[in-house]
Coordinates of C-alpha atoms (C1' of nucleotides) in Angstrom, one line a residue:
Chain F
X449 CA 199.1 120.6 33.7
X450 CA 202.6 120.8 34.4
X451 CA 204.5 118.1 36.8
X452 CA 205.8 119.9 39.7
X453 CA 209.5 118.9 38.4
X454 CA 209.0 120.5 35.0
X455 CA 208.0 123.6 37.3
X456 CA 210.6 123.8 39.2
X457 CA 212.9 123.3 36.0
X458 CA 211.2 125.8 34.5
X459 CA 211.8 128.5 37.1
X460 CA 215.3 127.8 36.9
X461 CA 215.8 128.1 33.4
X462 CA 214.6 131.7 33.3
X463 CA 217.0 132.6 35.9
X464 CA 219.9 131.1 34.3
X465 CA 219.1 132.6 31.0
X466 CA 218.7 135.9 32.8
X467 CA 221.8 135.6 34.8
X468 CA 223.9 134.3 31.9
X469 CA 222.4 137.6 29.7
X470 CA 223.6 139.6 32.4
X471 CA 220.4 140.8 33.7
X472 CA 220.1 139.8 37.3
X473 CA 222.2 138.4 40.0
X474 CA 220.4 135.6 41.1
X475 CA 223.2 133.0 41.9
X476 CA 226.1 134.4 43.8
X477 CA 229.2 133.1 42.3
X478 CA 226.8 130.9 39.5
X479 CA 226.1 128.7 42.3
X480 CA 222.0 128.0 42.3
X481 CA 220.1 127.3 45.8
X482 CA 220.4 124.2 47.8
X483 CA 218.5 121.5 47.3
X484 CA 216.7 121.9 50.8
X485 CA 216.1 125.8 49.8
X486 CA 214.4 124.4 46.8
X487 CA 212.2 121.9 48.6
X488 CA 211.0 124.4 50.8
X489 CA 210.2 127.2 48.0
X490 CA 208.3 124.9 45.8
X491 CA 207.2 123.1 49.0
X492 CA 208.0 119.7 47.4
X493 CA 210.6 116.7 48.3
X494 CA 214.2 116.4 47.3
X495 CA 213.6 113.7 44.8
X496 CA 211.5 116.2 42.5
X497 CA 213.9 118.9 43.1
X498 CA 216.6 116.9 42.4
X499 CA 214.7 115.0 39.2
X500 CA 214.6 119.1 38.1
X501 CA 218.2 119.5 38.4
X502 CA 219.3 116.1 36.7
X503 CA 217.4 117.6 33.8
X504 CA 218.9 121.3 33.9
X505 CA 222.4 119.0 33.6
X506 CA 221.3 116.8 30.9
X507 CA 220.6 119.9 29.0
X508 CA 224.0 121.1 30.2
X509 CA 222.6 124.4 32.2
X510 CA 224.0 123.4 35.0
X511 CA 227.0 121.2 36.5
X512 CA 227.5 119.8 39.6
X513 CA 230.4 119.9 42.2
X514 CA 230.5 117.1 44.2
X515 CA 228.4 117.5 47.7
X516 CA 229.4 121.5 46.8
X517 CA 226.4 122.4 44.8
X518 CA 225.3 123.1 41.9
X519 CA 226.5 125.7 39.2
X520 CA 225.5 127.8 36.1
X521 CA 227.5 125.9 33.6
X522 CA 229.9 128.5 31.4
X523 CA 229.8 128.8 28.0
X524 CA 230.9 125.2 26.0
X525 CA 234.3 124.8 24.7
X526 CA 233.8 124.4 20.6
X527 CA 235.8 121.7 19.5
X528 CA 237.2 120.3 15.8
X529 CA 238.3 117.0 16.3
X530 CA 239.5 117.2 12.9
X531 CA 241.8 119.9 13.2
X532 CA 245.0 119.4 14.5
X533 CA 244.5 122.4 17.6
X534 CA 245.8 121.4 20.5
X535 CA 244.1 122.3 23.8
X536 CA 245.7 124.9 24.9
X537 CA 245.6 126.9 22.2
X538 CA 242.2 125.8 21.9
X539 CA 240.9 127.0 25.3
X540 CA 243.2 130.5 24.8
X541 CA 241.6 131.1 21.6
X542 CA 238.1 131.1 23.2
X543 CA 239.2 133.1 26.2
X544 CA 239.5 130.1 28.7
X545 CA 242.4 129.1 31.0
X546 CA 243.6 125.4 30.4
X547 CA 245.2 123.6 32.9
X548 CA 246.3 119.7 32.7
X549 CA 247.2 117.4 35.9
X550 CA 248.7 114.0 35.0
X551 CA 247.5 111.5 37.4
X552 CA 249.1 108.6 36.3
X553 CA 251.6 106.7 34.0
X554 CA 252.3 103.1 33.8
X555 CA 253.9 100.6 31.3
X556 CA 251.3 97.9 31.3
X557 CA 250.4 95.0 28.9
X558 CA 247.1 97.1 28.3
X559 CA 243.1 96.3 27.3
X560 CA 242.3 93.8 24.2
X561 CA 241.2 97.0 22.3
X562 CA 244.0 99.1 22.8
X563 CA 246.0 96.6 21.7
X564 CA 244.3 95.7 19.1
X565 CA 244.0 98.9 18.2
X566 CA 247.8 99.7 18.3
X567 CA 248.8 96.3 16.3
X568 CA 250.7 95.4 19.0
X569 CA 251.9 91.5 18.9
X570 CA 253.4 89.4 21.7
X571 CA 255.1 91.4 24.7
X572 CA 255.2 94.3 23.5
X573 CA 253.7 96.9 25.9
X574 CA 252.4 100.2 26.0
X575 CA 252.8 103.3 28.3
X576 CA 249.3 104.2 29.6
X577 CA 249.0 108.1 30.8
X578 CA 245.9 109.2 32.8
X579 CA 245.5 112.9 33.0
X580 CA 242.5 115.3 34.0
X581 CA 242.3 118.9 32.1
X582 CA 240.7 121.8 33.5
X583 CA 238.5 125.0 32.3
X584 CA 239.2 128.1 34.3
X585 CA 239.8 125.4 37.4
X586 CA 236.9 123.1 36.5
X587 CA 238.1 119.1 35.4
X588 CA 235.9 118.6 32.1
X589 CA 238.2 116.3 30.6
X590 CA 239.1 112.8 31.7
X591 CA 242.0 110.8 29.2
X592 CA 243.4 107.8 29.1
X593 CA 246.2 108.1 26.2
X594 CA 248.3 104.4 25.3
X595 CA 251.3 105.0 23.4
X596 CA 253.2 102.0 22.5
X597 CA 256.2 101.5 24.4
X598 CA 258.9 100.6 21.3
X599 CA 257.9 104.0 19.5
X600 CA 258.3 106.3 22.3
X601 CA 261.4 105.1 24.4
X602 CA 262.3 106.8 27.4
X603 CA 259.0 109.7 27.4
X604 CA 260.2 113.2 28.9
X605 CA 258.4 113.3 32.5
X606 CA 258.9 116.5 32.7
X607 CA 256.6 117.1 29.6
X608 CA 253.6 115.2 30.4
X609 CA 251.2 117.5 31.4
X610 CA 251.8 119.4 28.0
X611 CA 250.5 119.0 24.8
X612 CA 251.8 115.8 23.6
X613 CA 251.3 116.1 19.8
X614 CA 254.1 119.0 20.2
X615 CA 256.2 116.4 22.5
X616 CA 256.1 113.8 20.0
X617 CA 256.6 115.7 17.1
X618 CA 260.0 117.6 18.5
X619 CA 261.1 114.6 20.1
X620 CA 259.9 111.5 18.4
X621 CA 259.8 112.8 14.6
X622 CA 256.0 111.7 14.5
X623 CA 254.0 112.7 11.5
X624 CA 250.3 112.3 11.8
X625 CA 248.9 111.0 8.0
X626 CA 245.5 109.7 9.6
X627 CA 243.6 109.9 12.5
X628 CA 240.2 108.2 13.7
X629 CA 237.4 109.8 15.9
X630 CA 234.6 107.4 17.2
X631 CA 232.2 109.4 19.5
X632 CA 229.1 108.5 21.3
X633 CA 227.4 109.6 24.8
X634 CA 228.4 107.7 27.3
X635 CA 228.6 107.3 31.6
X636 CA 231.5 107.6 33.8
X637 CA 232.0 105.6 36.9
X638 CA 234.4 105.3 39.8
X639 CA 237.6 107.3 39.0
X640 CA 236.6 108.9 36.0
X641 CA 233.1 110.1 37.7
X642 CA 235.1 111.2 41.2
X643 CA 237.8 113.0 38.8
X644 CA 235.3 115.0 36.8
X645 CA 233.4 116.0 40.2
X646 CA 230.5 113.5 38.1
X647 CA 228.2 110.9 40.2
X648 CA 228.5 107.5 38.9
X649 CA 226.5 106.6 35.7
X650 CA 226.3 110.5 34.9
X651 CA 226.4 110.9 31.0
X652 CA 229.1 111.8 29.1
X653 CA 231.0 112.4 25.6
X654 CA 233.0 109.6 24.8
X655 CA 235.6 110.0 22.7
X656 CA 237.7 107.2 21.1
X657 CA 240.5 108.1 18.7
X658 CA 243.4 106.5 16.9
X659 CA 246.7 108.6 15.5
X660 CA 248.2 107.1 12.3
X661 CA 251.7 107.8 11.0
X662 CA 254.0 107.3 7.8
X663 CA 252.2 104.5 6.2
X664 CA 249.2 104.2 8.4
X665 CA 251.0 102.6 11.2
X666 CA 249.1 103.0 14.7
X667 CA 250.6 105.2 17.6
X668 CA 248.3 106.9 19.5
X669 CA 245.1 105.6 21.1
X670 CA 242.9 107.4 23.5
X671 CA 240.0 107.8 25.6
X672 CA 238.6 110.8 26.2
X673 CA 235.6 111.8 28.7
X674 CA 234.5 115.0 28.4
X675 CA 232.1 116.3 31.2
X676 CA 228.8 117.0 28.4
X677 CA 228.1 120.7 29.1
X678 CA 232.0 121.2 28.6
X679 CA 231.8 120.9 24.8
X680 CA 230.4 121.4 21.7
X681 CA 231.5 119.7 18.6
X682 CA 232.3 121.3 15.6
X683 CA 232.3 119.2 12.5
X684 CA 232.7 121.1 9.1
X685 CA 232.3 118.8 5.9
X686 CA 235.8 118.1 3.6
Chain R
X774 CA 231.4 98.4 49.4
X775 CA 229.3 98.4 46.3
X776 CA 226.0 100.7 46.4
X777 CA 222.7 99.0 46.3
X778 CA 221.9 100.6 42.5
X779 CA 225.4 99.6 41.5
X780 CA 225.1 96.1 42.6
X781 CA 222.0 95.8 40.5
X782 CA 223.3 98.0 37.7
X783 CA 226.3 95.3 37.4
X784 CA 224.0 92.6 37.5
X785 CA 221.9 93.6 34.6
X786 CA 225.4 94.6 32.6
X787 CA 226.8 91.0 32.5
X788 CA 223.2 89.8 31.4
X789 CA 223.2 92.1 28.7
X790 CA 227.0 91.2 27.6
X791 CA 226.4 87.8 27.6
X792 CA 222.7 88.2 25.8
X793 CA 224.6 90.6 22.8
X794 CA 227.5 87.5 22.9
X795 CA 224.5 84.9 22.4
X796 CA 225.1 82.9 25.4
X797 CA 222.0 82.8 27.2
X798 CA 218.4 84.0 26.5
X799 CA 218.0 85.8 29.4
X800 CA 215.6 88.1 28.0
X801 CA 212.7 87.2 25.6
X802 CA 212.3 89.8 22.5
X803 CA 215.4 91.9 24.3
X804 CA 213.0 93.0 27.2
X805 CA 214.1 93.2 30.6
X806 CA 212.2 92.3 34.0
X807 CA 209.8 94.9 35.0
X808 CA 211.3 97.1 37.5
X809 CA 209.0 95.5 40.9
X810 CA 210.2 92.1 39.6
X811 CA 213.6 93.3 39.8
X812 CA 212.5 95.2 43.1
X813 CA 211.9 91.9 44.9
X814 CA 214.7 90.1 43.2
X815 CA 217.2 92.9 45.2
X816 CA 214.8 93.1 48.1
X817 CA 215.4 96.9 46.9
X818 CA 213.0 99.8 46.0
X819 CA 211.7 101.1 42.8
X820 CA 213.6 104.4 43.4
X821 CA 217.3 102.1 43.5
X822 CA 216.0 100.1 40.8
X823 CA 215.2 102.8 38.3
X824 CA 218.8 104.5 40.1
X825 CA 220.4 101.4 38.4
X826 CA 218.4 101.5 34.7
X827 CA 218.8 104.9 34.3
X828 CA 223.0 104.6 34.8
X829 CA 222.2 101.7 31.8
X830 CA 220.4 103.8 29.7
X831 CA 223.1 106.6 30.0
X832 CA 225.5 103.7 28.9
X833 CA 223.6 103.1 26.1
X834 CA 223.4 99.9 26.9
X835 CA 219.6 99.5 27.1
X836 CA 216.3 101.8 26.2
X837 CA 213.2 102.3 26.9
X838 CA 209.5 102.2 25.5
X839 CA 207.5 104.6 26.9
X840 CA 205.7 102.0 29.6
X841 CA 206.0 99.1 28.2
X842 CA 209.7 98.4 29.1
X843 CA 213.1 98.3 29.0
X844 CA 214.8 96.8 26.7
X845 CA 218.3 96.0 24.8
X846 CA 220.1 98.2 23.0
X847 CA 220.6 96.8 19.4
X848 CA 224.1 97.7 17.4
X849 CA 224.5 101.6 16.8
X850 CA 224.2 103.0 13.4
X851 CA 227.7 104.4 12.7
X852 CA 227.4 108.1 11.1
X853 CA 229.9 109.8 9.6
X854 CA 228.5 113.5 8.9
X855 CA 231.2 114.8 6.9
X856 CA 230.1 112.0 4.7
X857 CA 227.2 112.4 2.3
X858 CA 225.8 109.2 2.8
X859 CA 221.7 109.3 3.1
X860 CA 219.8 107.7 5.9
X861 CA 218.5 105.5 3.8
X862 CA 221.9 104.0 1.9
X863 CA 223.6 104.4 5.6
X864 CA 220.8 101.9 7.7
X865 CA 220.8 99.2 4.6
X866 CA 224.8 99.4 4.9
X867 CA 224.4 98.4 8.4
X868 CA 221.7 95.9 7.7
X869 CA 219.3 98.2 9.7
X870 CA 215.6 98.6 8.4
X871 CA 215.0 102.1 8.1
X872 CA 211.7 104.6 8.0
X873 CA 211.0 108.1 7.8
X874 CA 207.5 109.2 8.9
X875 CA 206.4 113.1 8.2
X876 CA 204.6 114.4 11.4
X877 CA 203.7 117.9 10.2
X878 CA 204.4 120.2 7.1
X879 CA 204.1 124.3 7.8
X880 CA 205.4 127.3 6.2
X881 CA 206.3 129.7 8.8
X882 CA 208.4 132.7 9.8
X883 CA 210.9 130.8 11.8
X884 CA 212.7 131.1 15.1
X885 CA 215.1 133.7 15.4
X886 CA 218.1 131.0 15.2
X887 CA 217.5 129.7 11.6
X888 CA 216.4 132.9 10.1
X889 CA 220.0 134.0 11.2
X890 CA 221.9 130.9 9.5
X891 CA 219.4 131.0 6.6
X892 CA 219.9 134.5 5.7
X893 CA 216.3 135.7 5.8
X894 CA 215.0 139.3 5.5
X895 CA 211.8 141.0 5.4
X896 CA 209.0 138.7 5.3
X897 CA 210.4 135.6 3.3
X898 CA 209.2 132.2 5.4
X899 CA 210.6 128.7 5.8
X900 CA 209.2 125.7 5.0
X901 CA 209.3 123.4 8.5
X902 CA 208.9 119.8 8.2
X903 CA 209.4 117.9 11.2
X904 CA 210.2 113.9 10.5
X905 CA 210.4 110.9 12.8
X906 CA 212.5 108.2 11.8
X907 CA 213.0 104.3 12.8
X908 CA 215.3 101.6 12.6
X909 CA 214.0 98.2 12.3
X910 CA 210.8 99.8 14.3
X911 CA 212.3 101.6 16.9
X912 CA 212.5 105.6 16.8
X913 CA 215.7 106.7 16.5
X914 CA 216.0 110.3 15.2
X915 CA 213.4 113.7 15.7
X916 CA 214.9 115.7 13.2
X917 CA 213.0 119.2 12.2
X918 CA 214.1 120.7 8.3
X919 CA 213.9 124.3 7.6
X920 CA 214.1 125.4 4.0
X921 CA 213.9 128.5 2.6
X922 CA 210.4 128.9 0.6
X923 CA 211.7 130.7 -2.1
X924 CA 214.3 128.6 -2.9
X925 CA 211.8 125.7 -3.3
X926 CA 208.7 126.4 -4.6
X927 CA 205.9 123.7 -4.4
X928 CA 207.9 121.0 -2.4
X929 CA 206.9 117.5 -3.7
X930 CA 204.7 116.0 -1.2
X931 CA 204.6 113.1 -2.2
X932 CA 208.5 112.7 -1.5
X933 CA 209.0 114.6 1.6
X934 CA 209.1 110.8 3.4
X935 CA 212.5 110.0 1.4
X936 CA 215.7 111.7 1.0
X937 CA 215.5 115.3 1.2
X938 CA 219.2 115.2 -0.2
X939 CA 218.2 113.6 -3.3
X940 CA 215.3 115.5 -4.0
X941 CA 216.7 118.7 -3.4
X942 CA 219.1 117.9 -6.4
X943 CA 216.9 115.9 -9.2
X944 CA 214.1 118.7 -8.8
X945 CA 216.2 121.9 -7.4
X946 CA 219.4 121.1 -9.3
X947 CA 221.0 121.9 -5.3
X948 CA 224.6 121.6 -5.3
X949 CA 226.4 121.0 -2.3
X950 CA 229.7 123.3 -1.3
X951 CA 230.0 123.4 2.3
X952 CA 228.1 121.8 5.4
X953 CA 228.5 122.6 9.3
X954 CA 227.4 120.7 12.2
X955 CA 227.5 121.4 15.5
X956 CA 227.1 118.3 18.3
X957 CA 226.4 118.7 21.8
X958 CA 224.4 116.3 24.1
X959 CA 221.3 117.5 25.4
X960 CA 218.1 116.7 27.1
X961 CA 214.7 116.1 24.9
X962 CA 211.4 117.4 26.3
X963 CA 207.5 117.4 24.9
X964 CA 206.8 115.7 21.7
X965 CA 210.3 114.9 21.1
X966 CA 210.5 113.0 24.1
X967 CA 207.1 111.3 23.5
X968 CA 207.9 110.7 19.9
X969 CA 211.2 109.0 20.5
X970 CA 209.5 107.2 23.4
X971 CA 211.6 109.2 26.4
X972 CA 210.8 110.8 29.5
X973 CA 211.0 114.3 29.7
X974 CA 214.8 115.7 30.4
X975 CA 216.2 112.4 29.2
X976 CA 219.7 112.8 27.3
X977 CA 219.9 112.5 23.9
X978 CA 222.4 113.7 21.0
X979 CA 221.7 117.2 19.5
X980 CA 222.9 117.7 15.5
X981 CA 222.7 121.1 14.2
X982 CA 223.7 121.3 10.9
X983 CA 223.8 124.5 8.2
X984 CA 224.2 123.5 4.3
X985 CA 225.8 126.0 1.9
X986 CA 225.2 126.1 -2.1
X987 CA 226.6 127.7 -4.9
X988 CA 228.9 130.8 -3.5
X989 CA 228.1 129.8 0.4
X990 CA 224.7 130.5 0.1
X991 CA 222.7 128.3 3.3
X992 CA 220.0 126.5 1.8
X993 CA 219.1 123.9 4.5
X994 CA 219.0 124.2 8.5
X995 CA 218.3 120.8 10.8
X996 CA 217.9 120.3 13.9
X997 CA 218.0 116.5 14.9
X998 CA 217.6 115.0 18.2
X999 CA 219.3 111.0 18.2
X1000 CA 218.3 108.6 20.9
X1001 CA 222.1 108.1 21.8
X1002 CA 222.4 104.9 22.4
X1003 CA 221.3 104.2 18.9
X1004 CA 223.9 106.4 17.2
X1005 CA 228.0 106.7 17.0
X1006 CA 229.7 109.1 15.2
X1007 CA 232.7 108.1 13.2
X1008 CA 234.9 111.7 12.2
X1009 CA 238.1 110.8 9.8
X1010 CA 240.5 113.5 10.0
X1011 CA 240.4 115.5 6.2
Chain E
dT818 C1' 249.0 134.7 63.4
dC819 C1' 248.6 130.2 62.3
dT820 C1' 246.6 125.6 62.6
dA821 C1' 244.0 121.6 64.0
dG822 C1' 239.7 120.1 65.3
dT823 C1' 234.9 120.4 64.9
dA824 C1' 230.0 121.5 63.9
dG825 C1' 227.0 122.3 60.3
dC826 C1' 225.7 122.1 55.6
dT827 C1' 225.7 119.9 51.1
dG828 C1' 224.6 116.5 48.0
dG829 C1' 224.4 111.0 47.4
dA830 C1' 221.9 107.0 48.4
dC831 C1' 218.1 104.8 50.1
dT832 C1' 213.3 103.2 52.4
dA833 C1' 208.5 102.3 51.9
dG834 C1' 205.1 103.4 50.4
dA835 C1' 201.1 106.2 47.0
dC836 C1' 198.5 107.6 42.8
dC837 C1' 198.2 108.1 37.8
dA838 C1' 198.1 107.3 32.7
dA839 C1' 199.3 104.6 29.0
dA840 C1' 199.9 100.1 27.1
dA841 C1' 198.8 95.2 26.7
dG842 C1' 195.9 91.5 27.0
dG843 C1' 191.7 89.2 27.7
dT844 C1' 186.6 88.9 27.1
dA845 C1' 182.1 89.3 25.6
dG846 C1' 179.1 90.8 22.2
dA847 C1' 178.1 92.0 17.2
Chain J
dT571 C1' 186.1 87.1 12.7
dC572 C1' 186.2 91.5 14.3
dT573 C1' 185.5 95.1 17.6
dA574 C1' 184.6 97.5 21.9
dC575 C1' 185.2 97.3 26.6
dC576 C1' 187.5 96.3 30.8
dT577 C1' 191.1 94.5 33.7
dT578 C1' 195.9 94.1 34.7
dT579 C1' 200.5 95.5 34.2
dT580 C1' 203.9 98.8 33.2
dG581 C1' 206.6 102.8 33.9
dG582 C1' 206.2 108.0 35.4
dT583 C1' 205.7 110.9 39.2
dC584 C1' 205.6 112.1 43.9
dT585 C1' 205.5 112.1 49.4
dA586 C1' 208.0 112.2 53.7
dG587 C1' 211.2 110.8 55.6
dT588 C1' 216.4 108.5 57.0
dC589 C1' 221.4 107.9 57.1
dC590 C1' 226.0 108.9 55.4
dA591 C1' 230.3 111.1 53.5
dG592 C1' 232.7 114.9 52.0
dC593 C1' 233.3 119.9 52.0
dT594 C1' 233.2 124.5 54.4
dA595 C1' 233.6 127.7 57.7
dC596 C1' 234.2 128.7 62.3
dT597 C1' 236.5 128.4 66.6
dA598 C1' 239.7 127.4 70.2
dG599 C1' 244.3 126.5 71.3
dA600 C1' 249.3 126.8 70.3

DNA sequence: TCTAGTAGCTGGACTAGACCAAAAGGTAGA
DNA sequence: TCTACCTTTTGGTCTAGTCCAGCTACTAGA
């Protein structure tokens, strides 16, 4: 015996495999039914309907678009975090069109662990750049970069919503030797969650990373939040 | 104007902080109220109540044991899977207890997807074994092995609760080359849910990983489902 | 033709309950 | 002391609604 929101998940499923093989349009524009159409097919209440829809985007079928709908999720970006691709080539080499928004940039004192994780002593500061990056016009990528202030004097405006591992290297002479990856699922909240179209406490992949240059000296730290249907790892040994 | 599920969500976060900093027992064995306790304590409903432990669990900051509770999250195991480290030699690093329990042993045809990374033809079968394993009690990994049958006649039953790694080399002379994983979250459904003690549709941490011999030959495919709050990965660059 | 305002639709959050199955704990009998 | 049974508690699932805020599409006026 089933539960009614493993039925209705179910259902679902099989359409979006069939629509994403090409064999029937079921969704027009890969957005699925509302929520009432759903209650009233499976004659059931919104709390299973959406219980079957929280699962469809755990399992990263489906996303959501804030009080728009939901959609068939695309396929997932493949990511190495330990190559040195940058994002847009990235995204163009798997047919995608990147785009990047910067939404904000400040010179602030910064959190315990970025400066911690930056060796910073004292007052130094560090300039903290938000940006949101895009998929073929959908945000799937939330970062918080913190470079530290000293190292990078007077950043190009005018280049920040390029790839900065191409703006540092032409401008700043930086040579990575080292870099860290910590990743783990996570949730997003507040601006993060509104950015990525996410309700609060929706999971995510977290990803912490710090850049090393010359003789392991710290000068890139980041937070990344990657909207979980966005992205696949791909992590080849050596 | 903070939601109701928020409010409570906040609550429960500072109690847990300050229970993982040792100031203040709140909970006894790491077990948090049971959700109508908390219900009256908000003057709330079970619905906002479970709203607000789900957004915890998603943080990783708590888990739960199928009816009997939530409960704090211990420490993650740190993983680095470019590194060859066993489970075993990796939990004991981290002063974690761990366990491997062997739920079922068959040799089969195989689903479509590992026949393709294994490099089967005709009517050559896999060997599927399909392992549980803990740390310090608590179910941490669902993790399904397939390996090919001719490549390793009469498996040693008698080991298949230990390192596969190490047996694969004192009794198969194996030889590493080349390994790929792939990470994604996901959702967990059916025995893997039950077995790691999660509902149906919860999110957990997918690993599919391919292992190469000799001249690239694949000798091994996994499929592991992690309880995410209980794992972080940690990817060096090179 | 363009634009500003609006009505309707969507998902987000919540109330106030119900029933069930599994787990835990207590109890009586062997 | 051990075991089998039973009661209580727990989370899992669901019903049948409500109210709200943001988005969309339509419409009336400039």
């Amino acid at each position: 015996m089933l539960s009614a929101n493993i039925e209705i998940r179910d259902y679902l499923a099989n359409l979006i495999a069939e629509y994403n093989a090409g064999n029937g349009g079921h969704f027009t524009a890969g957005r699925l039914p509302s929520e009432r159409e759903l209650v009233e097919q499976f004659s059931s209440t919104r709390i299973t309907v959406r219980d079957a829809l929280t699962k469809l985007e755990a399992e990263g079928l489906i996303y959501r678009s804030n009080r728009r709908g939901w959609f068939v999720a695309p396929s997932r970006l493949v990511y190495d975090p330990s190559s040195r691709v940058n994002f847009y080539l990235l995204a163009a080499q798997q047919n995608k069109t990147p785009a990047t928004q910067l939404i904000s940039q400040r010179c602030i004192k910064g959190p315990a662990e970025t400066r911690e994780a930056l060796g910073l002593v004292a007052k130094e500061k560090v300039i903290e750049l938000v940006r949101l990056r895009s998929l073929n016009g959908r945000p799937v990528l939330f970062e918080t970069i913190y470079l530290p202030e000293q190292r990078f004097p007077k950043l190009n405006k005018a280049r920040l919503e390029g790839s900065l591992t191409v703006l540092m290297e032409e401008e700043y002479a930086v040579q990575i030797c080292h870099e860290d990856n910590r990743i783990r699922v996570s949730a997003v909240y507040d601006q993060v969650a509104e950015s990525l179209s996410l309700i609060n406490g929706a999971p995510c992949l977290e990803v912490t990373r710090i850049r090393y240059e010359g003789d392991r000296k710290a000068f890139e730290f980041d937070k990344e939040y990657w909207v979980h249907s966005a992205i696949e790892l791909s992590i080849p040994s050596k």
